[in-house]
Structures are given as structure tokens and as C-alpha cells.
XYZ file of C-alpha atoms in Angstrom:
378
model
C -0.016 0.011 0.043
C 2.809 2.446 0.882
C 4.447 1.720 -2.471
C 1.220 2.552 -4.286
C 0.798 5.765 -2.397
C 4.397 6.772 -3.164
C 3.859 6.081 -6.909
C 0.673 8.149 -6.939
C 2.388 11.070 -5.112
C 5.379 10.921 -7.468
C 3.154 11.039 -10.563
C 1.081 13.922 -9.128
C 4.342 15.821 -8.343
C 5.568 15.505 -11.938
C 2.172 16.590 -13.273
C 2.336 19.637 -11.055
C 5.876 20.417 -12.556
C 4.491 20.111 -16.063
C 1.392 22.242 -15.188
C 3.495 24.996 -13.724
C 5.684 25.085 -16.769
C 2.797 25.198 -19.137
C 1.185 27.977 -17.016
C 4.456 29.911 -17.085
C 4.691 29.759 -20.871
C 1.076 30.808 -21.263
C 1.539 33.780 -18.972
C 4.740 35.180 -20.741
C 2.811 37.253 -23.309
C 0.811 38.886 -20.548
C 3.902 39.967 -18.624
C 3.036 43.761 -18.777
C -0.350 43.034 -17.332
C 1.116 40.756 -14.670
C 3.497 43.476 -13.690
C 0.707 45.992 -13.064
C -1.336 43.318 -11.228
C 1.571 42.095 -8.949
C 2.757 45.571 -8.262
C -0.794 46.418 -7.113
C -1.071 43.263 -4.941
C 2.258 43.930 -3.222
C 1.248 47.540 -2.633
C -2.258 46.853 -1.381
C -1.537 43.725 0.855
C 2.046 44.425 2.079
C 2.496 48.118 1.658
C 5.480 47.202 -0.408
C 6.708 49.128 -3.438
C 8.586 47.465 -6.293
C 11.629 49.500 -6.802
C 11.115 51.400 -3.572
C 13.754 52.230 -0.962
C 11.853 51.376 2.208
C 13.456 48.603 4.319
C 11.124 45.856 3.161
C 10.805 46.907 -0.511
C 12.349 44.867 -3.337
C 13.574 45.429 -6.838
C 12.703 43.260 -9.824
C 15.821 42.997 -12.040
C 14.319 40.552 -14.650
C 10.872 40.562 -16.272
C 10.629 36.672 -16.018
C 9.912 37.185 -12.288
C 6.355 38.133 -13.105
C 5.182 35.019 -14.970
C 7.229 32.797 -12.675
C 5.744 34.440 -9.586
C 2.223 34.044 -10.855
C 2.658 30.467 -11.843
C 4.840 29.165 -8.993
C 4.016 31.413 -6.076
C 6.523 32.025 -3.265
C 8.961 29.313 -4.335
C 9.162 30.770 -7.831
C 9.944 34.226 -6.382
C 12.546 32.578 -4.109
C 14.248 30.933 -7.055
C 14.303 34.275 -8.872
C 16.009 35.889 -5.819
C 18.611 33.129 -5.787
C 19.280 33.861 -9.503
C 19.787 37.554 -8.786
C 16.571 38.517 -10.578
C 15.131 39.987 -7.379
C 16.883 42.220 -4.852
C 15.603 42.486 -1.346
C 16.495 45.429 0.954
C 15.753 43.557 4.197
C 14.681 39.940 3.994
C 13.563 39.654 7.661
C 11.266 42.678 7.515
C 9.812 41.323 4.201
C 8.929 38.071 5.811
C 7.515 39.795 8.794
C 5.155 41.760 6.486
C 4.296 38.797 4.298
C 3.604 36.314 6.981
C 0.818 38.523 8.239
C -0.882 38.051 4.891
C -0.768 34.311 4.542
C -3.187 34.218 1.594
C -0.289 35.665 -0.477
C 2.023 32.790 0.414
C 1.560 30.013 -2.007
C 4.034 27.279 -1.550
C 4.125 25.279 -4.699
C 6.198 22.502 -6.199
C 9.798 22.956 -7.099
C 11.791 20.580 -9.363
C 13.875 17.880 -7.631
C 16.887 18.910 -9.808
C 17.004 22.156 -7.897
C 17.151 20.684 -4.519
C 19.997 20.870 -1.973
C 19.412 18.117 0.491
C 20.004 18.715 4.198
C 22.250 15.682 4.491
C 24.579 16.648 1.572
C 26.270 19.365 3.653
C 29.074 18.565 6.082
C 29.519 19.408 9.719
C 31.680 22.430 8.901
C 28.611 24.032 7.308
C 26.496 23.585 10.526
C 29.274 24.825 12.692
C 28.805 28.269 11.045
C 25.403 28.775 12.711
C 25.113 26.335 15.580
C 26.637 26.036 19.013
C 29.250 23.442 20.068
C 26.554 20.765 20.592
C 25.585 21.028 16.862
C 21.892 20.619 17.681
C 19.983 21.727 14.609
C 16.711 22.242 16.467
C 14.903 24.957 18.311
C 16.568 25.808 21.658
C 14.805 26.908 24.837
C 15.103 30.482 26.067
C 12.670 30.223 28.920
C 15.338 29.953 31.616
C 17.059 33.236 30.953
C 19.483 32.213 28.192
C 20.740 35.001 25.869
C 23.031 32.947 23.678
C 22.462 29.729 21.675
C 25.106 27.775 23.662
C 23.130 28.306 26.928
C 19.580 27.907 25.340
C 20.644 24.524 23.808
C 21.954 23.356 27.161
C 18.698 24.460 28.888
C 16.767 22.620 26.178
C 18.599 19.337 26.849
C 18.186 19.777 30.600
C 14.435 20.414 30.107
C 14.141 17.385 27.879
C 15.837 15.256 30.493
C 13.483 16.553 33.147
C 10.439 15.669 31.008
C 11.830 12.222 30.301
C 12.096 11.676 34.047
C 15.450 10.017 33.685
C 16.397 7.326 36.243
C 19.566 5.402 36.633
C 19.808 2.239 34.611
C 17.059 3.004 32.029
C 17.418 2.724 28.255
C 16.621 5.671 26.030
C 16.001 5.866 22.310
C 17.009 9.098 20.593
C 15.192 9.384 17.310
C 16.945 11.454 14.703
C 19.916 12.036 16.902
C 21.798 14.137 14.401
C 25.343 14.900 15.427
C 24.706 13.201 18.820
C 24.512 16.249 21.120
C 21.409 15.174 23.112
C 22.560 11.499 23.230
C 25.916 12.642 24.539
C 24.297 14.988 27.169
C 21.970 12.206 28.479
C 24.714 9.529 28.710
C 27.277 11.886 30.175
C 25.113 13.282 32.962
C 22.915 10.206 33.866
C 23.720 6.545 34.488
C 21.838 5.357 31.461
C 22.258 3.691 28.073
C 21.325 5.591 24.924
C 20.688 4.365 21.358
C 20.691 7.077 18.763
C 19.497 6.671 15.207
C 19.942 8.872 12.126
C 19.616 8.443 8.325
C 22.765 10.513 7.654
C 26.170 8.811 7.225
C 28.126 11.973 8.059
C 25.943 12.640 11.139
C 26.242 8.998 12.323
C 30.019 9.145 11.997
C 30.275 12.429 13.820
C 27.842 11.356 16.645
C 29.709 8.081 17.053
C 32.928 9.962 17.565
C 31.649 12.466 20.124
C 29.892 9.698 22.036
C 32.697 7.068 21.766
C 33.615 6.956 25.427
C 30.025 6.946 26.666
C 27.378 4.171 26.813
C 25.891 5.272 23.580
C 25.236 3.282 20.371
C 24.760 5.174 17.176
C 23.021 3.436 14.388
C 22.591 4.599 10.760
C 19.109 3.326 10.260
C 15.529 4.518 9.705
C 12.957 4.359 12.548
C 11.153 1.669 10.672
C 14.106 -0.673 10.884
C 14.078 -0.964 14.730
C 12.574 -4.281 15.627
C 10.265 -4.143 18.671
C 10.385 -7.933 18.920
C 14.167 -7.746 19.719
C 14.395 -4.681 21.977
C 12.331 -2.094 23.819
C 13.061 1.153 25.606
C 12.127 2.866 28.881
C 12.085 6.301 27.294
C 11.926 7.589 23.762
C 12.809 11.160 22.653
C 12.499 12.643 19.158
C 13.596 16.261 18.567
C 11.958 17.636 15.326
C 11.515 14.244 13.841
C 7.757 14.200 13.057
C 7.947 16.363 9.996
C 10.543 14.065 8.511
C 8.377 10.992 8.428
C 6.080 11.910 5.542
C 2.431 12.806 4.962
C 0.917 9.343 5.373
C 3.175 7.741 7.985
C 2.087 9.302 11.225
C -0.045 6.398 12.386
C 2.656 3.878 11.586
C 5.094 6.052 13.456
C 3.139 6.251 16.634
C 2.292 2.548 16.494
C 5.985 1.706 16.146
C 6.809 3.904 19.222
C 4.017 2.344 21.137
C 5.472 -1.141 20.544
C 9.081 0.027 21.220
C 8.182 1.730 24.593
C 7.918 -0.365 27.726
C 4.726 -0.143 29.826
C 4.291 3.210 31.534
C 7.137 4.541 29.349
C 7.483 8.150 28.492
C 7.718 9.697 25.079
C 8.961 13.289 24.466
C 8.626 14.880 21.135
C 9.631 18.374 20.092
C 8.529 19.527 16.725
C 7.080 22.022 14.340
C 3.371 22.265 13.504
C 1.665 24.229 10.789
C -0.843 26.872 11.759
C -4.436 26.206 11.085
C -4.741 28.954 8.421
C -1.540 28.124 6.626
C -0.685 25.856 3.764
C 0.235 22.351 4.963
C 2.781 21.414 2.310
C 5.603 23.989 2.570
C 7.466 22.801 -0.496
C 10.346 25.269 -0.316
C 11.483 23.401 2.742
C 10.506 20.103 1.330
C 12.623 20.337 -1.808
C 15.446 22.550 -0.656
C 16.161 21.955 3.034
C 14.175 18.952 4.324
C 13.365 16.650 1.404
C 10.232 14.595 1.730
C 8.997 16.531 4.784
C 5.452 17.112 5.788
C 4.475 19.542 8.573
C 1.414 18.414 10.479
C -1.033 20.521 12.440
C -1.338 19.922 16.135
C -4.861 18.632 15.517
C -3.435 15.933 13.194
C -0.751 15.061 15.641
C -3.024 14.743 18.585
C -5.790 12.824 16.693
C -3.380 9.987 16.029
C -1.246 10.109 19.140
C -4.315 9.705 21.427
C -4.697 6.168 20.151
C -1.474 5.210 21.630
C -0.473 7.849 24.187
C -1.905 10.211 26.713
C -0.729 13.772 26.409
C 0.609 14.921 29.733
C 2.088 18.239 28.817
C 2.509 20.720 25.864
C 5.016 23.467 25.896
C 4.687 26.235 23.226
C 8.208 27.008 21.926
C 7.152 29.433 19.103
C 8.825 32.387 20.660
C 12.018 30.206 21.222
C 11.829 29.204 17.610
C 11.854 32.838 16.394
C 14.757 33.757 18.593
C 16.683 30.639 17.678
C 16.418 31.188 13.993
C 17.177 34.892 14.274
C 20.428 34.021 15.966
C 21.160 31.223 13.526
C 20.657 33.684 10.643
C 23.086 36.171 12.267
C 25.680 33.500 12.781
C 25.331 32.139 9.224
C 25.771 35.540 7.643
C 28.698 36.405 9.910
C 30.569 33.060 9.302
C 29.729 32.205 5.767
C 32.945 33.625 4.389
C 34.941 31.012 6.321
C 33.501 28.166 4.236
C 32.129 29.936 1.126
C 34.872 28.377 -1.045
C 33.530 24.864 -0.224
C 29.901 25.360 -1.104
C 27.739 26.711 -3.827
C 26.348 30.198 -2.980
C 22.825 28.833 -3.374
C 23.327 26.800 -0.208
C 23.732 30.010 1.747
C 20.750 31.563 -0.076
C 18.470 28.584 0.679
C 19.226 28.505 4.392
C 19.061 32.330 4.558
C 15.459 32.205 3.275
C 14.555 29.371 5.577
C 16.012 31.048 8.695
C 14.463 34.408 7.821
C 10.996 32.769 7.344
C 11.278 30.844 10.646
C 12.456 33.807 12.665
C 9.159 35.626 12.168
C 6.915 35.863 15.285
C 3.514 34.508 14.506
C 4.676 33.034 11.244
C 3.262 30.170 9.255
C 4.310 27.388 11.624
C 4.971 27.009 15.306
C 7.127 24.826 17.570
C 6.370 22.980 20.818
C 7.489 20.149 23.126
C 5.039 17.307 23.920
C 5.206 14.848 26.743
C 3.258 11.623 26.335
C 2.568 8.694 28.611
C 2.100 5.241 26.980
C -1.449 3.888 27.291
C -1.905 0.375 28.700
C -3.515 -0.613 25.473
C -3.805 1.132 22.111
C -7.326 2.230 21.101
């Protein structure tokens, strides 16, 4: 069944590509009219002037931006910016203005050939905008932290508290990345940790930083863990949900239910799309997090309640905005140290992503959820 769904989705994706191209070609002769219409839309909805000199204004340097923008929405305009066809005076302010008018943001399909996968970049890239733990996830500023290093440490401490860590237990770290959380838990508590990741470079790095600790790093997918062979007292997943795909949420929760021991605790920290926003944010899907799907909280809780009881929810939307603002600042400051190793588009893609995520009350939010395993699935 999963194979059939994947085939259908793939076919639909390519049909969307063809439709967008055909639409673009059809719109080209109407470019002068499109220019008038789009200039009016930007002025009316965003108080933004094309060619203006206000902080959030932008300049159109190539006429092709108009048919591309009309046929492919936000992603089309983002591609135009990366090609130098659009100049933006202040990206953060532009996103702040546009996120307040979500009907203008149309996240459409973008060709796979244009993608830069998250896992293709090396640790040196992440070091330009992350702290020493290399945790590429929203940190916690609710305990007075003013810098990313402290906020990430506070996030790991908070997560350990929610997991109710006890000596001798076994913890599964889903999507362990570079091993920062696995290392923290094993170093500060008398426990055993199993961390899993799909990335070879992340697995190698995590294995190295955790090599003297009771941590096992596996380069596998969450589906490959066999519940008949092993179970865990605690499971933690930091920003893992939106990687599992649009039709895998029930299978994911069922797998965790079977992997978790009776009365076990599950802690998930993740993004969720706001109710009035588009669910399929394809700029992130094709450029930064391939294959992602961002759920709403209603979707998450509708499935989770079959297997787990929600004990606590912590809104981290403010923390998300602060974290990505700091990440954006660090990326811009440190990019020159590695710019000779990467295509400039890698910088541009992450700059757009960080700027969009740093907007208060943007299109998506973040939160940490604490679940208790039910005695029996519903």
C-alpha cells in the first residue's frame, strides 16, 4: 500500500511540474499586465513598493519574475531571488510583512533537480550557525539564556526532566543528528542511549563524540528498529515528526508504542503548521528537508491519542523565532569561512529558511510534547 501511495504522489508531483511550466509559458505574453497586477497586490496587501527604498521593498531585475511568480508562487519568487533577478532590501522585514498576509504565500512544487538536501552538507557548514553541541533544532530560552550555547543546554536539561530520567534505564534518541542530546543524556545520567539517524556523516560524527560513553549510534531508519528484539524505557524525538512523511504518522506512533515499555514516557519536540496556513511547505520540502510534511497539532493529537496520553505541551514558538534569528546572524557572519567549499545557493536557501522561521506568529510554530504510554492502544 505504501508503495502505491508513493507512486501516486510521485506522478502527481511531476504533473504539477508540467502544469507549472505550461502555465508559465502561457503567462509570458501577458507580462506587462502581470507586472501591473503584482505591483498592485504587493502595494495593497504588504504596503511594499517594487523599486522602492523602504526597508522591506524589493527590486525586480528581470521581467521573467512576473510570470514565474504568478505560476509558481513564493517558491518561484525565491528561485528568482537566488538567480539575482530580485533584490531585497531587508529579508527579515519582508517576511514579517508577508507572513501577516498568509493568503499571499503559495508554497508550490519545485523541481527535484534544484534541491539541496540537508544531508549533503558537512559538519563544517552547520558549525557556522550552531553552538558546540551542533543541535540543529529549536533551543529553549525560557530559563534566561541569551546565547544559543546556553539555550541549547537548557533545552537538553528540560528534555531530560520531561523524560524523568532514572539510573539504569534505556533511552532511544530518534533522529539523533550529530549526537548532542545522546551525549548529554549519557554523560550526565547513568543510562544507556541508542541514537539513530539516516545520515552517514551525522552518524560518524555522533559516534565519535559519544565514543567513550554508553551510547550506540545506528545509521538506520525508525522503521528498521525491531520491537520484537528490543524495547526502551524512554523515547525522545527532537524535530523528527515532519521528516516521516504525510501518510506515515499512524505507523510512526504505532511503532513507538510497541518500542516503549509499559508506563514509558515519550517526549517529542516538533514544528506544527498553523491552522490557516498551507500544509505542504514545498520550499523546505525540496530545498532543506526533502520529503518533509508539517502536521497541524490537531493531526498530531488525533493519531497520538490512540497510543499515548498527552501529559504536557510547551509552546516554543517564541523560542523558535529567537533561535532562527540567532542562526541567521551567525550564518551571515561566518559564511565567508566556508564559502569556497559550497555553492552560493546553499547559503541563499538557508538564509530564506532562517528568515521565514524567525518571524513571530509566522506560518508554523514549535512545541514540546510529553506523552505517557497507554496500557492498550485504542
